[in-house]
Short mmCIF file of C-alpha atoms in Angstrom, two decimals:
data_model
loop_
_atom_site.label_atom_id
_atom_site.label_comp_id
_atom_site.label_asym_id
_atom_site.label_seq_id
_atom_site.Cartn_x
_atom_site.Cartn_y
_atom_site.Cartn_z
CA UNK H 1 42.29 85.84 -218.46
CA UNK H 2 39.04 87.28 -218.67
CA UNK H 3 38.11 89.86 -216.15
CA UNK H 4 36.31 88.74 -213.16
CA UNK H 5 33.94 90.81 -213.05
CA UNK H 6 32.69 89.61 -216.50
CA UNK H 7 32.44 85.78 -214.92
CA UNK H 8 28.99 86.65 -213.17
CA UNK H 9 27.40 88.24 -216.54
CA UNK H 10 28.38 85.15 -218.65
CA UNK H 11 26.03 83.35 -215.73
CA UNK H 12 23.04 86.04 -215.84
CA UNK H 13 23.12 85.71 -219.67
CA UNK H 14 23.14 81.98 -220.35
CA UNK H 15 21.00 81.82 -217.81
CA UNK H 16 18.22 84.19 -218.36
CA UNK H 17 18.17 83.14 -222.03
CA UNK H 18 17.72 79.66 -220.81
CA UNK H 19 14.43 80.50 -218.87
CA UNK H 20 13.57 82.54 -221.79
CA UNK H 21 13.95 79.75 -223.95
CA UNK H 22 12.19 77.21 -221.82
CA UNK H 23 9.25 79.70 -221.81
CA UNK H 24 8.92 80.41 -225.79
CA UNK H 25 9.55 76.67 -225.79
CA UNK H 26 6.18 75.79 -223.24
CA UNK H 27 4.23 78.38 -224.92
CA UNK H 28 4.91 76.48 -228.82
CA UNK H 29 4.74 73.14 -227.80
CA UNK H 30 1.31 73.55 -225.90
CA UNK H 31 -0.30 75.80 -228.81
CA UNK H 32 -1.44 72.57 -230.41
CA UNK H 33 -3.89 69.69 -229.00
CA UNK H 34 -1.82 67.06 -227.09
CA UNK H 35 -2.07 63.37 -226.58
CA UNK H 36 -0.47 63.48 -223.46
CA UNK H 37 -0.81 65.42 -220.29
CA UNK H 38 2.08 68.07 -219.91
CA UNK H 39 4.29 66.90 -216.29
CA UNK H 40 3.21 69.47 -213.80
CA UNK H 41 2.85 73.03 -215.34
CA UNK H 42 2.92 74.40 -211.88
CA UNK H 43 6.24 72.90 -211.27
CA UNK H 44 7.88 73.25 -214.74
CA UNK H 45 7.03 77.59 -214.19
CA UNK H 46 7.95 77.61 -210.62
CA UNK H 47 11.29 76.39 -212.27
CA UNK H 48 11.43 78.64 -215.16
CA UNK H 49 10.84 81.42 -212.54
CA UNK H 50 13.64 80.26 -210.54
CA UNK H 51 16.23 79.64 -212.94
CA UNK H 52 15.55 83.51 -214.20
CA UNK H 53 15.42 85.09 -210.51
CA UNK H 54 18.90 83.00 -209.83
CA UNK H 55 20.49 84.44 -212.84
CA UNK H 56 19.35 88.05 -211.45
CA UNK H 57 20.48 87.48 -208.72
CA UNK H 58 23.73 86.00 -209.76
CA UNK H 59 24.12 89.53 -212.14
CA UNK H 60 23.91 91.51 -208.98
CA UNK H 61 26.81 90.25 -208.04
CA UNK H 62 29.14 92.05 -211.13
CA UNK H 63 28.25 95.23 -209.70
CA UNK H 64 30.98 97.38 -208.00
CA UNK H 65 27.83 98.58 -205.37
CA UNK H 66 25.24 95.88 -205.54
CA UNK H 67 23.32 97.84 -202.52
CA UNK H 68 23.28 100.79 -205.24
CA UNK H 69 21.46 98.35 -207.74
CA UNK H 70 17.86 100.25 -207.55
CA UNK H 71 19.99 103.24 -209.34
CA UNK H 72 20.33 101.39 -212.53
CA UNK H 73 16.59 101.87 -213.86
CA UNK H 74 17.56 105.70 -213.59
CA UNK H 75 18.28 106.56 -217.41
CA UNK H 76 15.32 104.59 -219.49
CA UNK H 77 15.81 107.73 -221.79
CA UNK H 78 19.01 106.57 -223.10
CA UNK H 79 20.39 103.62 -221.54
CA UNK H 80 19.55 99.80 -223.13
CA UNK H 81 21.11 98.54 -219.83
CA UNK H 82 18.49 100.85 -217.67
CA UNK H 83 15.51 98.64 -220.18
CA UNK H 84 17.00 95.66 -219.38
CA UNK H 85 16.76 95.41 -215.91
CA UNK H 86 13.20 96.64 -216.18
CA UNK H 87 12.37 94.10 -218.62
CA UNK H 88 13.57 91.32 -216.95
CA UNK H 89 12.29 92.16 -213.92
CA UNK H 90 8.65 92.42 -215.80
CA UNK H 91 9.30 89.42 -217.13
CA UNK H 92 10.27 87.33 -213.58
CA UNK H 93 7.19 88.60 -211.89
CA UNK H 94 4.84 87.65 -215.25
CA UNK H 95 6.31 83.70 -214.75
CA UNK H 96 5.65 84.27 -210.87
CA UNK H 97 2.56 85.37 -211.82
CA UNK H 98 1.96 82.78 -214.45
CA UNK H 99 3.12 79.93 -212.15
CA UNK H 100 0.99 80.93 -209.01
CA UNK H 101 -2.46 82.86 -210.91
CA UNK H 102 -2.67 79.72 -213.26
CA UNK H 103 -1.11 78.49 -216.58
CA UNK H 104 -3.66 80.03 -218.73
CA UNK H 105 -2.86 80.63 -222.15
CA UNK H 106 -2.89 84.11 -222.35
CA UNK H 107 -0.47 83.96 -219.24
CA UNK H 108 1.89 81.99 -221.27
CA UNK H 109 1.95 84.05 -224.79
CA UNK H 110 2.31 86.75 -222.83
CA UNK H 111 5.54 85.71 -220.40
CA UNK H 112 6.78 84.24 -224.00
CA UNK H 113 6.50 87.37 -225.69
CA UNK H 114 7.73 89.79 -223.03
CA UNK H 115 11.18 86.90 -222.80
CA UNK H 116 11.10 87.60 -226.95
CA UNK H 117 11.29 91.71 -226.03
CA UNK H 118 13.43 91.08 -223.13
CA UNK H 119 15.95 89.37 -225.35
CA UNK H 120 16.13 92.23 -227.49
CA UNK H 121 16.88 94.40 -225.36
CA UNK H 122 19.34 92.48 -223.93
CA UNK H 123 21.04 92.22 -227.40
CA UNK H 124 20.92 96.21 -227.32
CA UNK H 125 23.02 96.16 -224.35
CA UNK H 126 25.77 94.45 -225.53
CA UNK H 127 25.99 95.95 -229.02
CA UNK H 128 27.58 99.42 -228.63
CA UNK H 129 29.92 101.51 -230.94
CA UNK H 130 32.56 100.64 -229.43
CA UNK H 131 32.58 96.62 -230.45
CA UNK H 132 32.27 97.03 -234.22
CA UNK H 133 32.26 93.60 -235.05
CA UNK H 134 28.91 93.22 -232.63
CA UNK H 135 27.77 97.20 -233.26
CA UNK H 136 24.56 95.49 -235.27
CA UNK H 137 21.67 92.54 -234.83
CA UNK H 138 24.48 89.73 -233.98
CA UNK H 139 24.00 90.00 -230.15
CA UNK H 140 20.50 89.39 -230.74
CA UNK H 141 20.73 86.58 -233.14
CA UNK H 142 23.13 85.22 -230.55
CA UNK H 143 21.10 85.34 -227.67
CA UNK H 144 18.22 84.34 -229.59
CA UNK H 145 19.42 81.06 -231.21
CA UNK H 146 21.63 79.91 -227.21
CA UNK H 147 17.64 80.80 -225.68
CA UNK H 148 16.42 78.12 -228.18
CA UNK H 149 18.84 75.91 -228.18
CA UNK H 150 18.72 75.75 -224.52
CA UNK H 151 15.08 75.69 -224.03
CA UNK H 152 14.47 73.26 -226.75
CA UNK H 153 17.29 70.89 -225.47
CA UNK H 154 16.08 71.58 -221.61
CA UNK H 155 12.31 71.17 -222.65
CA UNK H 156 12.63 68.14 -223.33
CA UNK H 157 12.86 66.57 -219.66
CA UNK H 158 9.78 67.90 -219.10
CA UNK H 159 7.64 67.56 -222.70
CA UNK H 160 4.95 64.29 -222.65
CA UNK H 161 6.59 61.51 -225.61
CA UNK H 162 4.08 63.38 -228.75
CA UNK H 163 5.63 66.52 -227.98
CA UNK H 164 9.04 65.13 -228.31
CA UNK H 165 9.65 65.35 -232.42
CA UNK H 166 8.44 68.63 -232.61
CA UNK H 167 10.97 69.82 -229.67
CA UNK H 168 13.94 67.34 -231.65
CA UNK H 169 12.81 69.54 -235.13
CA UNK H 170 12.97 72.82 -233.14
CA UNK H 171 16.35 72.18 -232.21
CA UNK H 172 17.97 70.50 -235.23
CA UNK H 173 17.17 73.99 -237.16
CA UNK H 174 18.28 76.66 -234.15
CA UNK H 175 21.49 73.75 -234.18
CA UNK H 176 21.64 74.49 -237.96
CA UNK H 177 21.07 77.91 -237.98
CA UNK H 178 23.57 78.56 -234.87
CA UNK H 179 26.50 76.47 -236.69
CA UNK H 180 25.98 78.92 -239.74
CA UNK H 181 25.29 82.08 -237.61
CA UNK H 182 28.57 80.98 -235.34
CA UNK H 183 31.16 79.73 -238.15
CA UNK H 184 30.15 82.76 -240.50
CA UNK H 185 30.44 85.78 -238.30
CA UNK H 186 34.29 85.18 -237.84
CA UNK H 187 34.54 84.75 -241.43
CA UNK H 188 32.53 87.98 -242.48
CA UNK H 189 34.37 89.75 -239.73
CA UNK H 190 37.85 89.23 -241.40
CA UNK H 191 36.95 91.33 -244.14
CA UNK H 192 36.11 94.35 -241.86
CA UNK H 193 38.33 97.40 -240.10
CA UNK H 194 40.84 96.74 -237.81
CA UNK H 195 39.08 96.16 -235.02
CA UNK H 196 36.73 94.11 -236.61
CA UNK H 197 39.48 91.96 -237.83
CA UNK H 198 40.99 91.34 -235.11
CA UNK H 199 37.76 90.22 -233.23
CA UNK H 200 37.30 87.73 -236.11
CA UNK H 201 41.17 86.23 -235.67
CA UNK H 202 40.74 85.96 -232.09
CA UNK H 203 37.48 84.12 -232.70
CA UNK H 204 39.39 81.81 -235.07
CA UNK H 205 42.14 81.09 -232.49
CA UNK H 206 40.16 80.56 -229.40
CA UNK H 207 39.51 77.26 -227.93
CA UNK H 208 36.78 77.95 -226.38
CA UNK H 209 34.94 79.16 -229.58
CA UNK H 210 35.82 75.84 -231.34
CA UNK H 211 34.81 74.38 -228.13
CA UNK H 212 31.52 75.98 -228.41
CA UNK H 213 31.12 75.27 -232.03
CA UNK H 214 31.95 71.65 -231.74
CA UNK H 215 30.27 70.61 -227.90
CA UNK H 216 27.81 73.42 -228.02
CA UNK H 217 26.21 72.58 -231.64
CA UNK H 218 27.82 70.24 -234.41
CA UNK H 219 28.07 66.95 -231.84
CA UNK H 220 24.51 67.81 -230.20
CA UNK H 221 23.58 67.65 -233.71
CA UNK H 222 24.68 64.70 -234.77
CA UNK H 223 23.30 63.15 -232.03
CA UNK H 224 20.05 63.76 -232.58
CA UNK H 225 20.10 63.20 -236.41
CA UNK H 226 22.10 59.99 -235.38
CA UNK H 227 19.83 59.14 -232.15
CA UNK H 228 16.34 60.75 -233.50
CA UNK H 229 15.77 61.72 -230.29
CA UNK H 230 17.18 64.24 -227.56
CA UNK H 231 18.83 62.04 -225.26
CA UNK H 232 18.65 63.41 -221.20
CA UNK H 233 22.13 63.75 -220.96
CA UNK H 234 22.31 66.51 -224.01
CA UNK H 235 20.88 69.31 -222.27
CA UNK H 236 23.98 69.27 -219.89
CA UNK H 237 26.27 69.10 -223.11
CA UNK H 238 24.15 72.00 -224.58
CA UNK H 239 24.90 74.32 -221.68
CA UNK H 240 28.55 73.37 -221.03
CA UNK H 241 28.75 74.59 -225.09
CA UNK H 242 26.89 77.72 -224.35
CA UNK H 243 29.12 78.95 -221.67
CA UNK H 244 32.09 78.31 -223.71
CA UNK H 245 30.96 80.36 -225.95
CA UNK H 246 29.30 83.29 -223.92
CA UNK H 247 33.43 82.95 -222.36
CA UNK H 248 34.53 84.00 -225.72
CA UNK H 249 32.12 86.41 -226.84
CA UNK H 250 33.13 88.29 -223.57
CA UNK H 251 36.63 87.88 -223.96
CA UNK H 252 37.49 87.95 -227.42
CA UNK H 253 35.27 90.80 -229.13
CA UNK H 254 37.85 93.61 -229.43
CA UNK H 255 37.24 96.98 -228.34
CA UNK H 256 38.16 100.40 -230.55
CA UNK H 257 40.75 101.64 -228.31
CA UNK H 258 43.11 98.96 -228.78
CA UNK H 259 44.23 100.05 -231.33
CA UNK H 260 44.16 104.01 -231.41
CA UNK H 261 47.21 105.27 -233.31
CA UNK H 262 47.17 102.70 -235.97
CA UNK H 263 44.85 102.35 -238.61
CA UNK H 264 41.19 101.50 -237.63
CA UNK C 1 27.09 127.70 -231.25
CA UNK C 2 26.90 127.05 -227.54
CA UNK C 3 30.53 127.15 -225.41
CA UNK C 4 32.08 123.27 -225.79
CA UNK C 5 35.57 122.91 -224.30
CA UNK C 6 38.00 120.45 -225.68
CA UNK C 7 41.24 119.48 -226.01
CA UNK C 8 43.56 120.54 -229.37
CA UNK C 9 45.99 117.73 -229.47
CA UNK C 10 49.04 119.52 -231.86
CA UNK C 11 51.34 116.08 -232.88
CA UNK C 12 53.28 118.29 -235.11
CA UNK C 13 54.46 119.82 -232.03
CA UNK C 14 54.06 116.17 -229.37
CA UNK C 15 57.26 114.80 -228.46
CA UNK C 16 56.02 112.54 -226.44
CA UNK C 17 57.14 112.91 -222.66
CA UNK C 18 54.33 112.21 -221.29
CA UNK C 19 54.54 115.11 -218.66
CA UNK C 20 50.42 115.70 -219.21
CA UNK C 21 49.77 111.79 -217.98
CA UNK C 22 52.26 112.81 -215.06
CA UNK C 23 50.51 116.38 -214.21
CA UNK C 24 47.32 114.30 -214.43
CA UNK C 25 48.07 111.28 -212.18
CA UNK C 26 50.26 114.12 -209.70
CA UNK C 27 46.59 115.81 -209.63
CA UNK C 28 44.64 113.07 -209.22
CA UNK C 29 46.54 109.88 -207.39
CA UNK C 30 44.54 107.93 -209.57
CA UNK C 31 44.79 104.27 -208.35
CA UNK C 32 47.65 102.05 -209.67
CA UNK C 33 47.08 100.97 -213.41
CA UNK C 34 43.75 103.73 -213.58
CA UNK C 35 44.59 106.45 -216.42
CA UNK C 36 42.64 109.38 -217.17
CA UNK C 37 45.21 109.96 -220.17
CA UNK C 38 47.34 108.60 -222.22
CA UNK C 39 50.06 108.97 -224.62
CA UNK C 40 49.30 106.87 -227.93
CA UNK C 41 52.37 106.22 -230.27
CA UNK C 42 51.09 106.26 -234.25
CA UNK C 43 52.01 102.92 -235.33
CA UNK C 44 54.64 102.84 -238.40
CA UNK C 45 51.24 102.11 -240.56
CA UNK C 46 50.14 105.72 -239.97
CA UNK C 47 53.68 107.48 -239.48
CA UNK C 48 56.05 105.93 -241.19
CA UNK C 49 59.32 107.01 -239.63
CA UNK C 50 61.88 106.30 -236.99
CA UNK C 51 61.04 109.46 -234.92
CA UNK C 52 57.87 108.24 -233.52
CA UNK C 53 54.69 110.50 -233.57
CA UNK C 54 51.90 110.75 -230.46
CA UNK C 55 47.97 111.46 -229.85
CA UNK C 56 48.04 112.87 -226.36
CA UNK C 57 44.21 111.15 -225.44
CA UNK C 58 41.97 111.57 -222.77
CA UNK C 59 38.15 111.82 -222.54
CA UNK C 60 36.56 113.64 -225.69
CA UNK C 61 33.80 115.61 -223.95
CA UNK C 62 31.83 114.32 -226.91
CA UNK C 63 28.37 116.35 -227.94
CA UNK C 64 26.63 112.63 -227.37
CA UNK C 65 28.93 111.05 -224.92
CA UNK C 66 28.26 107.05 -225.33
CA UNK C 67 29.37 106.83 -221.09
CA UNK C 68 26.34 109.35 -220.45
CA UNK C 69 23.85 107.55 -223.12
CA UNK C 70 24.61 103.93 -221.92
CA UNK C 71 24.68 105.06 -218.19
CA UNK C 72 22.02 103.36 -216.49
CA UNK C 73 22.65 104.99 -213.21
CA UNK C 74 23.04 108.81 -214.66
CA UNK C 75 25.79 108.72 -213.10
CA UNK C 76 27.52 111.18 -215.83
CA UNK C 77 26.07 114.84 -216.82
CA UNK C 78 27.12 117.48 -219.18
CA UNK C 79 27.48 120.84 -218.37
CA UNK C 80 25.24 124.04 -219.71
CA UNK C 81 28.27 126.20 -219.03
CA UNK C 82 31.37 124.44 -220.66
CA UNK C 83 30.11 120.89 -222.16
CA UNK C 84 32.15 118.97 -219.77
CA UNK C 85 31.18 115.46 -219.29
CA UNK C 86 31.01 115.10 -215.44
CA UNK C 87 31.24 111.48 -213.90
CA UNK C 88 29.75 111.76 -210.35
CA UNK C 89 31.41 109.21 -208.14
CA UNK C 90 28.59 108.74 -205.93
CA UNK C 91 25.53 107.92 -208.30
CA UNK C 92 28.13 105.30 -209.85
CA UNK C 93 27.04 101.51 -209.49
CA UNK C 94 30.08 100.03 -210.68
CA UNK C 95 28.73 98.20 -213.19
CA UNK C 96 31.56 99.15 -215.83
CA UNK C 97 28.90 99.96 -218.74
CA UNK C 98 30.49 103.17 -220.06
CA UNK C 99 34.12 101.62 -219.75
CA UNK C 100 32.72 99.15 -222.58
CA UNK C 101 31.20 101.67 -224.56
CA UNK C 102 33.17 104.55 -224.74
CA UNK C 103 34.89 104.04 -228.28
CA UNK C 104 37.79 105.79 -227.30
CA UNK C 105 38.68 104.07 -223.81
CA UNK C 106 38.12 107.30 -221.72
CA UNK C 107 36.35 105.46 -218.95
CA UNK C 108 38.51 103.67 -216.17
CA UNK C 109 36.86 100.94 -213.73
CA UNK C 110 38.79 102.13 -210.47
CA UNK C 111 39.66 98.20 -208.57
CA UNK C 112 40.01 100.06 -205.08
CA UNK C 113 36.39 102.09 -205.18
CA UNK C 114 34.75 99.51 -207.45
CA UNK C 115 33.34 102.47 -209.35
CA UNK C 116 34.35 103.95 -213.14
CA UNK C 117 35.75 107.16 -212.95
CA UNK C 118 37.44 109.20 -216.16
CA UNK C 119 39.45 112.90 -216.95
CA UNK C 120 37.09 116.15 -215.44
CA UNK C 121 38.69 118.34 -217.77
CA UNK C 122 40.19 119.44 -214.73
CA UNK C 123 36.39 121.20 -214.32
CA UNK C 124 37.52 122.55 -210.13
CA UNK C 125 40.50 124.01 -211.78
CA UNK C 126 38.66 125.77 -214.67
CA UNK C 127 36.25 127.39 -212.27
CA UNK C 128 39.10 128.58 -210.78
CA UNK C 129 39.98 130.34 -213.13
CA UNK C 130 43.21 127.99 -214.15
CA UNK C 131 43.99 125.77 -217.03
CA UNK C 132 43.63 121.72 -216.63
CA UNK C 133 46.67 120.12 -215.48
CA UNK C 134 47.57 118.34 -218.72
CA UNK C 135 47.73 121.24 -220.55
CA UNK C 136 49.57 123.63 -218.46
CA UNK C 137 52.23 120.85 -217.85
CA UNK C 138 53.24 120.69 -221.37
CA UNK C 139 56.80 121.84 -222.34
CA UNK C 140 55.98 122.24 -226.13
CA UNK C 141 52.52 123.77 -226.13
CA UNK C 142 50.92 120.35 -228.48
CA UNK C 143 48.36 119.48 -226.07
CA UNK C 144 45.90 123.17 -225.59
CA UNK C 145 42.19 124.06 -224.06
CA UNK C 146 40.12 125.13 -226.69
CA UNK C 147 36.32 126.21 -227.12
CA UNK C 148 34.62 125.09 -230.57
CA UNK C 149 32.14 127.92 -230.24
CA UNK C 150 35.72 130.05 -230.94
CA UNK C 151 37.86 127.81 -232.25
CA UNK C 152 39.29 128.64 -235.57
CA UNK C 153 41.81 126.43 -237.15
CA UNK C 154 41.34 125.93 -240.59
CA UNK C 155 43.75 122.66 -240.53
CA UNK C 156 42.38 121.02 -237.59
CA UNK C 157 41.01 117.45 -238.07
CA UNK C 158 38.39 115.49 -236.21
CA UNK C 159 39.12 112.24 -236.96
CA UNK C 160 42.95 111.94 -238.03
CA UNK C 161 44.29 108.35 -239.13
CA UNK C 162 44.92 106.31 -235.85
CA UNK C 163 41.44 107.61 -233.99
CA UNK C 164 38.44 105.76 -234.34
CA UNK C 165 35.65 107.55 -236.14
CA UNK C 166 32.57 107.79 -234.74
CA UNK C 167 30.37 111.21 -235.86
CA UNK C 168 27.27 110.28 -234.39
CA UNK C 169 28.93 111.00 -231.13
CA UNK C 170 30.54 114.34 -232.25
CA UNK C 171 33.87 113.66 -229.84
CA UNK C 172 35.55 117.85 -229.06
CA UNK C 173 38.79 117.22 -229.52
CA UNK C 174 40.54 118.11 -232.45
CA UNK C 175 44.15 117.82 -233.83
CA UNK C 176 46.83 118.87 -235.65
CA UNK C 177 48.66 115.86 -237.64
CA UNK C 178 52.40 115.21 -237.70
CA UNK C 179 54.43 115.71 -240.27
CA UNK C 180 56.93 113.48 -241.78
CA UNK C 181 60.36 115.52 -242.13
CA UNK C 182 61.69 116.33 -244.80
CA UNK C 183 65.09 114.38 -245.51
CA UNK C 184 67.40 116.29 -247.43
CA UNK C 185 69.85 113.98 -249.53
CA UNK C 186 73.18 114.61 -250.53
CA UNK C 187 71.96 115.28 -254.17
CA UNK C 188 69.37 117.72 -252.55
CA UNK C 189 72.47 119.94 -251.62
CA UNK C 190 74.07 119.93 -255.18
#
């Protein structure tokens, strides 16, 4: 059973990266000339700011002291998790700011590439020592490819029609790229020390890996090369897939001290 | 070299009893399921015989502890005097960051204070003038307090088979491995 208190930071992570991803996905798709009028900006970054507040919010909650929360900003010499919080709270005031001072293009490159830097960062956090198997770039490229997937899927609700193949392009390759990134990581894994092995067989025997690796990517895949289009309902299947696999990236990455006294 | 205190776990001499994770938790009270130390069997992979063989484990005091690094709170300092990593209850936010991180499992999340909490080194006792709990409790002498600014054991290891290695965080225990015995046969005796 996975630990509580990890529930709320499988929230605050899908759910930051999804604002992230809706906001690199605003600032690509409006780079170019369009045919069509964008819905509401003002709305769509009211949302983004919402859905990113929410999730901090909702990662208060995982704390033992939320009241002590102001603390954790303490040890920016040292501590990814102290950069963090300070990025992503830079980065909910710059879509505040972005949503109420105007959508101006600098605005948006700037919120875009302060979500790419808060990502990062994020990755940082959750790659320590002590998780071999994740002690490198793979939390990144993680969080990276679930904040595309998710804000090209979620985009599209909001994109005008001309927009629409370049968002269905956008995610057929972080789809791809996730399905290789996801299936291969067990794999190389397997071939690693102990506890690096062991992270890749409980990968392997998890449902709710497979569950992310079929709902989250291969059918939302099909569906689009099948449909040629994103159809409204994916986004929902999209997240659903993304949590399952945020689940098992929390619960079935296997820490070093299992397995002191036998080989590592 | 500045004074570092550590632990020198002997598991030549370890027969396992467990009598420093009971002088610990008698010290302490820690709350049900929290350890500050534990007693590791070597797995038949690393030891290969009947009579088992232990790593009497707590927290490592480590040159670069990860807890103190990934702290966001600074909830954890090391001190000039000794090198012991202090966890200070108060600053703690609870949010369980050095209990992932620490390669070695030496950080506890505490379910009753909502807070992490890990071994002192018995640090109250040792300005006192007395030896940590652990080590004066045990009945063979494995588990002793040493200083690696003094410390001279030519056979000691670091990072024996059965703990994980990690040098960049320079952990201050160090050990003496068991030895298989030696079985004499009937043909031994001719």
């Amino acid at each position: 059973m996975i630990p509580s208190m990890e529930l709320p930071l499988v929230f605050f992570t899908i759910l930051s990266q999804l604002a992230i991803g809706l906001t690199l996905l605003y600032a690509l798709r409006t780079a170019g000339p369009s045919v069509e009028p964008e819905a509401s900006a003002k709305t769509q970054w009211i949302a983004f700011t919402g859905i990113l507040a929410f999730s901090l919010i909702v990662s208060l909650t995982h704390l033992g002291h939320p009241l002590l929360a102001p603390r954790a900003v303490l040890n920016l010499s040292t501590a990814w998790l102290s950069w963090e919080i300070l990025t992503f709270l830079l980065l909910v005031a710059l879509m505040a700011a972005t949503a109420y001072l105007g959508v101006t293009r600098g605005f948006v490159w700037l919120t875009a590439a302060a979500g790419f830097i808060a990502l990062f960062v994020q990755g940082m956090v959750y790659s320590p020592s002590s998780f071999p198997a994740i002690h490198n770039v793979l939390p990144f490229a993680f969080f990276l490819d679930t904040a595309v997937i998710l804000g090209a899927g979620t985009s599209a609700w909001f994109a005008p029609k001309d927009k629409q193949p370049l968002l269905r392009w956008i995610l057929v390759g972080a789809l791809s790229a996730g399905l290789l990134l996801f299936l291969a990581a067990p794999c190389i894994w397997l071939s690693g020390g102990t506890a690096m092995r062991l992270t890749g067989l409980a990968y392997l025997a998890s449902p709710l890996y497979w569950a992310h690796i079929v709902l989250g990517l291969a059918v939302p895949l099909a569906v689009i090369v099948i449909a040629r289009r994103i159809p409204s309902w994916l986004p929902i299947l999209l997240l659903a897939g993304a949590l399952c696999g945020r689940v098992a990236f929390y619960l079935d990455t296997i820490h070093t001290g299992v397995n002191i006294g036998g080989l590592q | 070299m500045k004074k570092q205190l550590g632990f020198y776990v002997d598991a030549k001499r370890c027969i396992g009893c467990f009598a420093c994770a009971m002088a610990c938790k008698n010290q302490y009270h820690q709350a049900s399921g929290v350890v500050w130390r534990e007693v590791y069997p070597l797995k038949e992979e690393i030891y290969p015989h009947h009579e088992r063989a232990f790593y009497s484990l707590s927290c490592n005091h480590c040159e670069h502890a990860a807890c103190m690094e990934v702290c966001p709170a600074s909830a954890y300092t090391k001190r000039e005097r000794d090198g012991v990593v202090v966890h200070h209850q108060e600053k703690c936010i609870g949010c369980a960051n050095c209990v992932r991180s620490c390669p070695y499992g030496a950080p506890r999340f505490n379910p009753v204070t909502e807070r992490a909490e890990k071994c002192s080194l018995c640090w109250q006792r040792l300005d006192a003038g007395l030896e940590p709990a652990c080590v004066k409790s045990c009945p063979t002498n494995a588990l002793r307090l040493i200083d690696l600014a003094t410390f001279n054991e030519p056979n000691a290891l670091q990072f024996p088979p059965g703990y994980p290695r990690m040098p960049r965080l320079n952990p201050s225990t160090r050990f003496r491995q068991a030895e298989l015995p030696k079985i004499i046969k009937p043909e031994d005796m001719e």
